[in-house]
Amino acid sequence: MNSRPTGFQAVRENNLGVVLRAVRALAPCSRAAIAAATGLNKTTVSSLVADLISRGLVREIGESTERRVGRPGVMLALDDRTITAVGLEVNVDYLAVVAVDLVEHELLTRHIPFDARSAGPKACTRRIAQVMAEVMADPALAGRGVIGVSVAVPGLIDAPSGTVTRAPNLRWHDTPLRDRLTRLMEEAELPAAPVLVDNDANLGAVAEYRCGHLARTPDLVYITGEVGIGSGILSDGRLLRGSTGFAGEIGHIPLLDGGPECGCGRRGCLEALAGIEPILRAAVPDLVPRGPLSGEGIAHLVAVAVERAEAGDATSRDALRTAGGWLGRGAAAVVDIVNPAAVVLGGYFVPMGPWLLPTCRAALHEIAVAPGAGGCRVEASSLGLSAAARGGAVAMIDALESGRLPLPAARSDADREGARSSASR
Amino acid sequence: MNSRPTGFQAVRENNLGVVLRAVRALAPCSRAAIAAATGLNKTTVSSLVADLISRGLVREIGESTERRVGRPGVMLALDDRTITAVGLEVNVDYLAVVAVDLVEHELLTRHIPFDARSAGPKACTRRIAQVMAEVMADPALAGRGVIGVSVAVPGLIDAPSGTVTRAPNLRWHDTPLRDRLTRLMEEAELPAAPVLVDNDANLGAVAEYRCGHLARTPDLVYITGEVGIGSGILSDGRLLRGSTGFAGEIGHIPLLDGGPECGCGRRGCLEALAGIEPILRAAVPDLVPRGPLSGEGIAHLVAVAVERAEAGDATSRDALRTAGGWLGRGAAAVVDIVNPAAVVLGGYFVPMGPWLLPTCRAALHEIAVAPGAGGCRVEASSLGLSAAARGGAVAMIDALESGRLPLPAARSDADREGARSSASR
């Protein structure tokens, strides 16, 4: 009643999304099955399906095995040959890229060590544009249109403008990332594609919900394990964004009065106790230089800390166990407030899981007020450092289906021929 | 697509709710206007409206002023004369009752000082049944059917079974409140009415969202100011319940290592620092006995603390200001995690607001990580100690319209005559 369409075109765009979602849910399926499921009449469905086929989003896959009177129905499925959605993450010490097709299968994954902290926002954006050019030229994406590019950033994002309001660990501040990246991509003569900027933890949560080993857990919290600690919160399957898009910022919950100094200028924040920097300082103290870490070498230090813990080194093990306890205290605040069914530790916390998880669980159960922490599980992610990029790519597919991204234009016959031959290679 | 009705009756019940909501939104309105707004055809709307009129939920209010060809339309409105929804709150030191009609106007409000903590769950449930009998016999509800009774309790609730899992400040534990109250109401031969049990903070949040001075703020946190501190969280206008219904439990977030002992057995929880008991111990130390407070006298002690603060007493003022600072630290955790547009302090915090609010706001702004606390306002509630009861009553009306409570049966002509004469008194 409150969502009256504004005109014929809006109705049609909306209905294209409805049919696309129906094909995703029901494929392989006939036009009649879509009409039955959506309540749209058969003529409308036929016209919408023809439109989706011409845009390369739906395809016919041979004759129906459904029993029906009259002309045998042709079955429909999503067309996984023509488009791609790209998710990119920039973090303190790496860029990650994942490209997926319309059925959300991975076409390409890249992990690129990169000292984004030292590079600064401008050089970093140039590097992102370069990486986009490389990705778009990759044979894995040949012949595909890019429906959109998502960029995950560890910080507070003003989503409508695509501006990074504050990313303390990158040392970015009011960085107009979307506009800059769009301009650089234009200058590089890359195919035009809308750019959306979002928080890394939010997109990590989306990835966990869609593709992680706890997929479809409707109340789920994803905690990033990077230099910064953030969380993405799914409540009833929906991302909790809050009134200004800043929800999930657990990294600066104060846990220890007079504790270690934090990048935010305060003391005793979760991030100052259990972020990757303080963990490495405690776990491999001989290898960590004084002063703030540069992005370079973090992955290597994490690997050494894990290696030593595996070899039984007490310093490394104690450091990881202590950090796990702080993570449990931080998780307890989230559990008391949003009562999730699962907390997933991501990023570098994944390889550290064997030592972090037991103390994290114990502290959570001790501190959360609900009996048994309200039934909350704590697990390591199965997606590792590509979670946010993957979540971003998948979020683009969602945005397409719900009308927040434009549908691709109708394709020429040559395009379609190209897609067919590239799919049959 | 996923909400396929299970049969004709389900479709009809659902459509009755749709029409009821349409009448609420559009009244006074014609049947044609409802058909236009809902997409239901006119014959169906007429039949559904007739059904709602016979159940006493909708009434005709004279002829249309709309210009139309043919028979002048009769206008429809909600029938505010026939039903009532009752919300009841049990807290440590009082029972509160609010009854509303179908348009959510208050028919009756009661505040009953009652030492529920000392009474224990059984005696307390008996007292609630007694109060229900008194309320149902009140002339303000004469001739009305009770569609449902909501009971707000300060604790963890298993909503499906109506059991109070844990209410530490009442000292209740696995109390089957719904079943007991239903049985007692039957024994007292009260009209049968479904009983729903919910958390007091959740229902307080519903009341703020529907009737408070910040009504319709979609991202809003309500903090109860009672012996216990809990919160109800609205995200995008929907109550955040979490995976097992325990969301919003902020009272036991640890804020001070080695701080004062809390009722939960731990130290330094928000509730042990800023609950009404520690506030009174600090604000009016000469009047507070040793050992845990009984429910009796809390309201009086609050009034004295406020009186003294008004008169400039430094002990009282300092106590309230200090508590405000702790509330701000607790609110900061909620703000970092859910990023609300407003935090509303309820219950006894309302009269203490002039001293609590400035320090609460200052601490929140200092600690929350988003600039300016993500734009979050902190205000005192305008609903005071009746918020949860009022929220419960309103939630019953919601439950009726969304099919979670049965619609009342068709009324006899005598009933309708009764309603008419009672309304015209």
PDB file of N, CA, C and O in Angstrom, chain A residues 149-195:
ATOM      1  N   VAL A 149      30.795  -2.693  -9.379  1.00  0.00           N
ATOM      2  CA  VAL A 149      32.013  -2.944  -8.610  1.00  0.00           C
ATOM      3  C   VAL A 149      31.749  -2.510  -7.175  1.00  0.00           C
ATOM      4  O   VAL A 149      31.318  -1.384  -6.923  1.00  0.00           O
ATOM      5  N   SER A 150      31.979  -3.411  -6.244  1.00  0.00           N
ATOM      6  CA  SER A 150      31.826  -3.090  -4.837  1.00  0.00           C
ATOM      7  C   SER A 150      33.211  -2.946  -4.223  1.00  0.00           C
ATOM      8  O   SER A 150      34.096  -3.749  -4.500  1.00  0.00           O
ATOM      9  N   VAL A 151      33.398  -1.904  -3.419  1.00  0.00           N
ATOM     10  CA  VAL A 151      34.685  -1.752  -2.735  1.00  0.00           C
ATOM     11  C   VAL A 151      34.459  -1.784  -1.231  1.00  0.00           C
ATOM     12  O   VAL A 151      33.706  -0.964  -0.683  1.00  0.00           O
ATOM     13  N   ALA A 152      35.081  -2.753  -0.569  1.00  0.00           N
ATOM     14  CA  ALA A 152      34.965  -2.899   0.882  1.00  0.00           C
ATOM     15  C   ALA A 152      36.126  -2.175   1.542  1.00  0.00           C
ATOM     16  O   ALA A 152      37.276  -2.341   1.133  1.00  0.00           O
ATOM     17  N   VAL A 153      35.834  -1.380   2.554  1.00  0.00           N
ATOM     18  CA  VAL A 153      36.854  -0.590   3.242  1.00  0.00           C
ATOM     19  C   VAL A 153      36.665  -0.756   4.755  1.00  0.00           C
ATOM     20  O   VAL A 153      35.526  -0.731   5.234  1.00  0.00           O
ATOM     21  N   PRO A 154      37.750  -0.913   5.508  1.00  0.00           N
ATOM     22  CA  PRO A 154      37.618  -1.054   6.954  1.00  0.00           C
ATOM     23  C   PRO A 154      37.431   0.311   7.608  1.00  0.00           C
ATOM     24  O   PRO A 154      38.395   0.920   8.069  1.00  0.00           O
ATOM     25  N   GLY A 155      36.191   0.800   7.636  1.00  0.00           N
ATOM     26  CA  GLY A 155      35.968   2.108   8.236  1.00  0.00           C
ATOM     27  C   GLY A 155      34.507   2.497   8.164  1.00  0.00           C
ATOM     28  O   GLY A 155      33.665   1.714   7.725  1.00  0.00           O
ATOM     29  N   LEU A 156      34.235   3.711   8.607  1.00  0.00           N
ATOM     30  CA  LEU A 156      32.880   4.249   8.555  1.00  0.00           C
ATOM     31  C   LEU A 156      32.645   4.816   7.164  1.00  0.00           C
ATOM     32  O   LEU A 156      33.444   5.626   6.677  1.00  0.00           O
ATOM     33  N   ILE A 157      31.575   4.377   6.538  1.00  0.00           N
ATOM     34  CA  ILE A 157      31.326   4.743   5.142  1.00  0.00           C
ATOM     35  C   ILE A 157      30.032   5.554   5.055  1.00  0.00           C
ATOM     36  O   ILE A 157      29.036   5.202   5.692  1.00  0.00           O
ATOM     37  N   ASP A 158      30.050   6.615   4.299  1.00  0.00           N
ATOM     38  CA  ASP A 158      28.803   7.269   3.935  1.00  0.00           C
ATOM     39  C   ASP A 158      28.361   6.653   2.611  1.00  0.00           C
ATOM     40  O   ASP A 158      28.816   7.059   1.535  1.00  0.00           O
ATOM     41  N   ALA A 159      27.485   5.656   2.709  1.00  0.00           N
ATOM     42  CA  ALA A 159      27.168   4.840   1.535  1.00  0.00           C
ATOM     43  C   ALA A 159      26.565   5.651   0.383  1.00  0.00           C
ATOM     44  O   ALA A 159      26.963   5.452  -0.768  1.00  0.00           O
ATOM     45  N   PRO A 160      25.600   6.551   0.645  1.00  0.00           N
ATOM     46  CA  PRO A 160      24.987   7.258  -0.487  1.00  0.00           C
ATOM     47  C   PRO A 160      26.015   7.991  -1.344  1.00  0.00           C
ATOM     48  O   PRO A 160      25.886   8.029  -2.568  1.00  0.00           O
ATOM     49  N   SER A 161      27.056   8.568  -0.728  1.00  0.00           N
ATOM     50  CA  SER A 161      28.043   9.300  -1.525  1.00  0.00           C
ATOM     51  C   SER A 161      29.274   8.452  -1.851  1.00  0.00           C
ATOM     52  O   SER A 161      30.149   8.897  -2.596  1.00  0.00           O
ATOM     53  N   GLY A 162      29.360   7.244  -1.268  1.00  0.00           N
ATOM     54  CA  GLY A 162      30.538   6.418  -1.504  1.00  0.00           C
ATOM     55  C   GLY A 162      31.806   7.014  -0.923  1.00  0.00           C
ATOM     56  O   GLY A 162      32.910   6.763  -1.403  1.00  0.00           O
ATOM     57  N   THR A 163      31.642   7.792   0.147  1.00  0.00           N
ATOM     58  CA  THR A 163      32.785   8.441   0.786  1.00  0.00           C
ATOM     59  C   THR A 163      33.212   7.665   2.028  1.00  0.00           C
ATOM     60  O   THR A 163      32.358   7.228   2.798  1.00  0.00           O
ATOM     61  N   VAL A 164      34.515   7.498   2.203  1.00  0.00           N
ATOM     62  CA  VAL A 164      35.026   6.887   3.423  1.00  0.00           C
ATOM     63  C   VAL A 164      35.163   7.999   4.460  1.00  0.00           C
ATOM     64  O   VAL A 164      36.054   8.840   4.370  1.00  0.00           O
ATOM     65  N   THR A 165      34.246   8.013   5.422  1.00  0.00           N
ATOM     66  CA  THR A 165      34.236   9.081   6.425  1.00  0.00           C
ATOM     67  C   THR A 165      35.481   8.999   7.306  1.00  0.00           C
ATOM     68  O   THR A 165      36.153  10.005   7.536  1.00  0.00           O
ATOM     69  N   ARG A 166      35.779   7.783   7.764  1.00  0.00           N
ATOM     70  CA  ARG A 166      36.901   7.581   8.682  1.00  0.00           C
ATOM     71  C   ARG A 166      37.352   6.155   8.621  1.00  0.00           C
ATOM     72  O   ARG A 166      36.579   5.250   8.921  1.00  0.00           O
ATOM     73  N   ALA A 167      38.582   5.917   8.209  1.00  0.00           N
ATOM     74  CA  ALA A 167      39.156   4.577   8.249  1.00  0.00           C
ATOM     75  C   ALA A 167      40.483   4.702   8.979  1.00  0.00           C
ATOM     76  O   ALA A 167      41.533   4.830   8.347  1.00  0.00           O
ATOM     77  N   PRO A 168      40.438   4.702  10.324  1.00  0.00           N
ATOM     78  CA  PRO A 168      41.632   5.056  11.101  1.00  0.00           C
ATOM     79  C   PRO A 168      42.823   4.167  10.780  1.00  0.00           C
ATOM     80  O   PRO A 168      43.956   4.659  10.725  1.00  0.00           O
ATOM     81  N   ASN A 169      42.612   2.882  10.522  1.00  0.00           N
ATOM     82  CA  ASN A 169      43.750   2.000  10.297  1.00  0.00           C
ATOM     83  C   ASN A 169      44.378   2.180   8.928  1.00  0.00           C
ATOM     84  O   ASN A 169      45.542   1.867   8.722  1.00  0.00           O
ATOM     85  N   LEU A 170      43.595   2.701   7.980  1.00  0.00           N
ATOM     86  CA  LEU A 170      44.168   3.086   6.693  1.00  0.00           C
ATOM     87  C   LEU A 170      44.691   4.516   6.742  1.00  0.00           C
ATOM     88  O   LEU A 170      45.403   4.952   5.837  1.00  0.00           O
ATOM     89  N   ARG A 171      44.283   5.245   7.811  1.00  0.00           N
ATOM     90  CA  ARG A 171      44.552   6.696   7.947  1.00  0.00           C
ATOM     91  C   ARG A 171      43.871   7.487   6.838  1.00  0.00           C
ATOM     92  O   ARG A 171      44.435   8.441   6.312  1.00  0.00           O
ATOM     93  N   TRP A 172      42.675   7.049   6.461  1.00  0.00           N
ATOM     94  CA  TRP A 172      41.862   7.798   5.508  1.00  0.00           C
ATOM     95  C   TRP A 172      40.819   8.584   6.279  1.00  0.00           C
ATOM     96  O   TRP A 172      40.396   8.182   7.351  1.00  0.00           O
ATOM     97  N   HIS A 173      40.366   9.646   5.646  1.00  0.00           N
ATOM     98  CA  HIS A 173      39.507  10.596   6.318  1.00  0.00           C
ATOM     99  C   HIS A 173      38.761  11.359   5.234  1.00  0.00           C
ATOM    100  O   HIS A 173      39.403  12.004   4.398  1.00  0.00           O
ATOM    101  N   ASP A 174      37.426  11.234   5.203  1.00  0.00           N
ATOM    102  CA  ASP A 174      36.623  11.936   4.196  1.00  0.00           C
ATOM    103  C   ASP A 174      37.183  11.742   2.780  1.00  0.00           C
ATOM    104  O   ASP A 174      37.404  12.705   2.042  1.00  0.00           O
ATOM    105  N   THR A 175      37.403  10.511   2.435  1.00  0.00           N
ATOM    106  CA  THR A 175      37.959  10.181   1.123  1.00  0.00           C
ATOM    107  C   THR A 175      36.822   9.828   0.162  1.00  0.00           C
ATOM    108  O   THR A 175      36.104   8.855   0.380  1.00  0.00           O
ATOM    109  N   PRO A 176      36.657  10.611  -0.918  1.00  0.00           N
ATOM    110  CA  PRO A 176      35.559  10.362  -1.871  1.00  0.00           C
ATOM    111  C   PRO A 176      35.906   9.200  -2.799  1.00  0.00           C
ATOM    112  O   PRO A 176      36.128   9.397  -3.993  1.00  0.00           O
ATOM    113  N   LEU A 177      35.946   8.010  -2.243  1.00  0.00           N
ATOM    114  CA  LEU A 177      36.482   6.853  -2.957  1.00  0.00           C
ATOM    115  C   LEU A 177      35.692   6.523  -4.216  1.00  0.00           C
ATOM    116  O   LEU A 177      36.262   6.257  -5.271  1.00  0.00           O
ATOM    117  N   ARG A 178      34.351   6.536  -4.110  1.00  0.00           N
ATOM    118  CA  ARG A 178      33.558   6.154  -5.280  1.00  0.00           C
ATOM    119  C   ARG A 178      33.830   7.097  -6.448  1.00  0.00           C
ATOM    120  O   ARG A 178      34.099   6.646  -7.566  1.00  0.00           O
ATOM    121  N   ASP A 179      33.794   8.387  -6.183  1.00  0.00           N
ATOM    122  CA  ASP A 179      33.978   9.354  -7.265  1.00  0.00           C
ATOM    123  C   ASP A 179      35.377   9.248  -7.875  1.00  0.00           C
ATOM    124  O   ASP A 179      35.542   9.276  -9.090  1.00  0.00           O
ATOM    125  N   ARG A 180      36.377   9.125  -6.997  1.00  0.00           N
ATOM    126  CA  ARG A 180      37.748   9.014  -7.500  1.00  0.00           C
ATOM    127  C   ARG A 180      37.957   7.778  -8.348  1.00  0.00           C
ATOM    128  O   ARG A 180      38.552   7.823  -9.419  1.00  0.00           O
ATOM    129  N   LEU A 181      37.452   6.650  -7.841  1.00  0.00           N
ATOM    130  CA  LEU A 181      37.656   5.395  -8.569  1.00  0.00           C
ATOM    131  C   LEU A 181      36.903   5.412  -9.893  1.00  0.00           C
ATOM    132  O   LEU A 181      37.423   4.974 -10.931  1.00  0.00           O
ATOM    133  N   THR A 182      35.685   5.952  -9.877  1.00  0.00           N
ATOM    134  CA  THR A 182      34.905   6.049 -11.116  1.00  0.00           C
ATOM    135  C   THR A 182      35.665   6.871 -12.155  1.00  0.00           C
ATOM    136  O   THR A 182      35.762   6.485 -13.324  1.00  0.00           O
ATOM    137  N   ARG A 183      36.248   7.999 -11.697  1.00  0.00           N
ATOM    138  CA  ARG A 183      36.983   8.864 -12.622  1.00  0.00           C
ATOM    139  C   ARG A 183      38.212   8.136 -13.182  1.00  0.00           C
ATOM    140  O   ARG A 183      38.455   8.151 -14.380  1.00  0.00           O
ATOM    141  N   LEU A 184      38.946   7.472 -12.308  1.00  0.00           N
ATOM    142  CA  LEU A 184      40.149   6.760 -12.763  1.00  0.00           C
ATOM    143  C   LEU A 184      39.799   5.640 -13.742  1.00  0.00           C
ATOM    144  O   LEU A 184      40.520   5.389 -14.707  1.00  0.00           O
ATOM    145  N   MET A 185      38.670   4.957 -13.481  1.00  0.00           N
ATOM    146  CA  MET A 185      38.258   3.878 -14.390  1.00  0.00           C
ATOM    147  C   MET A 185      37.866   4.455 -15.752  1.00  0.00           C
ATOM    148  O   MET A 185      38.136   3.851 -16.795  1.00  0.00           O
ATOM    149  N   GLU A 186      37.223   5.620 -15.725  1.00  0.00           N
ATOM    150  CA  GLU A 186      36.889   6.301 -16.987  1.00  0.00           C
ATOM    151  C   GLU A 186      38.163   6.661 -17.753  1.00  0.00           C
ATOM    152  O   GLU A 186      38.269   6.420 -18.959  1.00  0.00           O
ATOM    153  N   GLU A 187      39.112   7.257 -17.013  1.00  0.00           N
ATOM    154  CA  GLU A 187      40.369   7.669 -17.648  1.00  0.00           C
ATOM    155  C   GLU A 187      41.103   6.481 -18.256  1.00  0.00           C
ATOM    156  O   GLU A 187      41.745   6.601 -19.291  1.00  0.00           O
ATOM    157  N   ALA A 188      40.979   5.329 -17.598  1.00  0.00           N
ATOM    158  CA  ALA A 188      41.638   4.118 -18.119  1.00  0.00           C
ATOM    159  C   ALA A 188      40.798   3.458 -19.212  1.00  0.00           C
ATOM    160  O   ALA A 188      41.141   2.373 -19.692  1.00  0.00           O
ATOM    161  N   GLU A 189      39.679   4.105 -19.564  1.00  0.00           N
ATOM    162  CA  GLU A 189      38.771   3.595 -20.602  1.00  0.00           C
ATOM    163  C   GLU A 189      38.266   2.191 -20.324  1.00  0.00           C
ATOM    164  O   GLU A 189      38.077   1.370 -21.237  1.00  0.00           O
ATOM    165  N   LEU A 190      38.051   1.935 -19.039  1.00  0.00           N
ATOM    166  CA  LEU A 190      37.403   0.670 -18.680  1.00  0.00           C
ATOM    167  C   LEU A 190      35.912   0.804 -18.930  1.00  0.00           C
ATOM    168  O   LEU A 190      35.367   1.915 -18.914  1.00  0.00           O
ATOM    169  N   PRO A 191      35.222  -0.317 -19.195  1.00  0.00           N
ATOM    170  CA  PRO A 191      33.767  -0.254 -19.372  1.00  0.00           C
ATOM    171  C   PRO A 191      33.133   0.395 -18.135  1.00  0.00           C
ATOM    172  O   PRO A 191      33.545   0.109 -17.012  1.00  0.00           O
ATOM    173  N   ALA A 192      32.152   1.286 -18.378  1.00  0.00           N
ATOM    174  CA  ALA A 192      31.507   1.966 -17.253  1.00  0.00           C
ATOM    175  C   ALA A 192      30.772   0.958 -16.382  1.00  0.00           C
ATOM    176  O   ALA A 192      30.078   0.082 -16.893  1.00  0.00           O
ATOM    177  N   ALA A 193      30.963   1.075 -15.084  1.00  0.00           N
ATOM    178  CA  ALA A 193      30.235   0.208 -14.151  1.00  0.00           C
ATOM    179  C   ALA A 193      30.022   0.981 -12.861  1.00  0.00           C
ATOM    180  O   ALA A 193      30.934   1.667 -12.393  1.00  0.00           O
ATOM    181  N   PRO A 194      28.812   0.922 -12.299  1.00  0.00           N
ATOM    182  CA  PRO A 194      28.576   1.634 -11.039  1.00  0.00           C
ATOM    183  C   PRO A 194      29.484   1.090  -9.932  1.00  0.00           C
ATOM    184  O   PRO A 194      29.726  -0.112  -9.846  1.00  0.00           O
ATOM    185  N   VAL A 195      29.999   1.994  -9.092  1.00  0.00           N
ATOM    186  CA  VAL A 195      30.855   1.615  -7.962  1.00  0.00           C
ATOM    187  C   VAL A 195      30.075   1.857  -6.673  1.00  0.00           C
ATOM    188  O   VAL A 195      29.489   2.923  -6.480  1.00  0.00           O
TER     189      VAL A 195
END
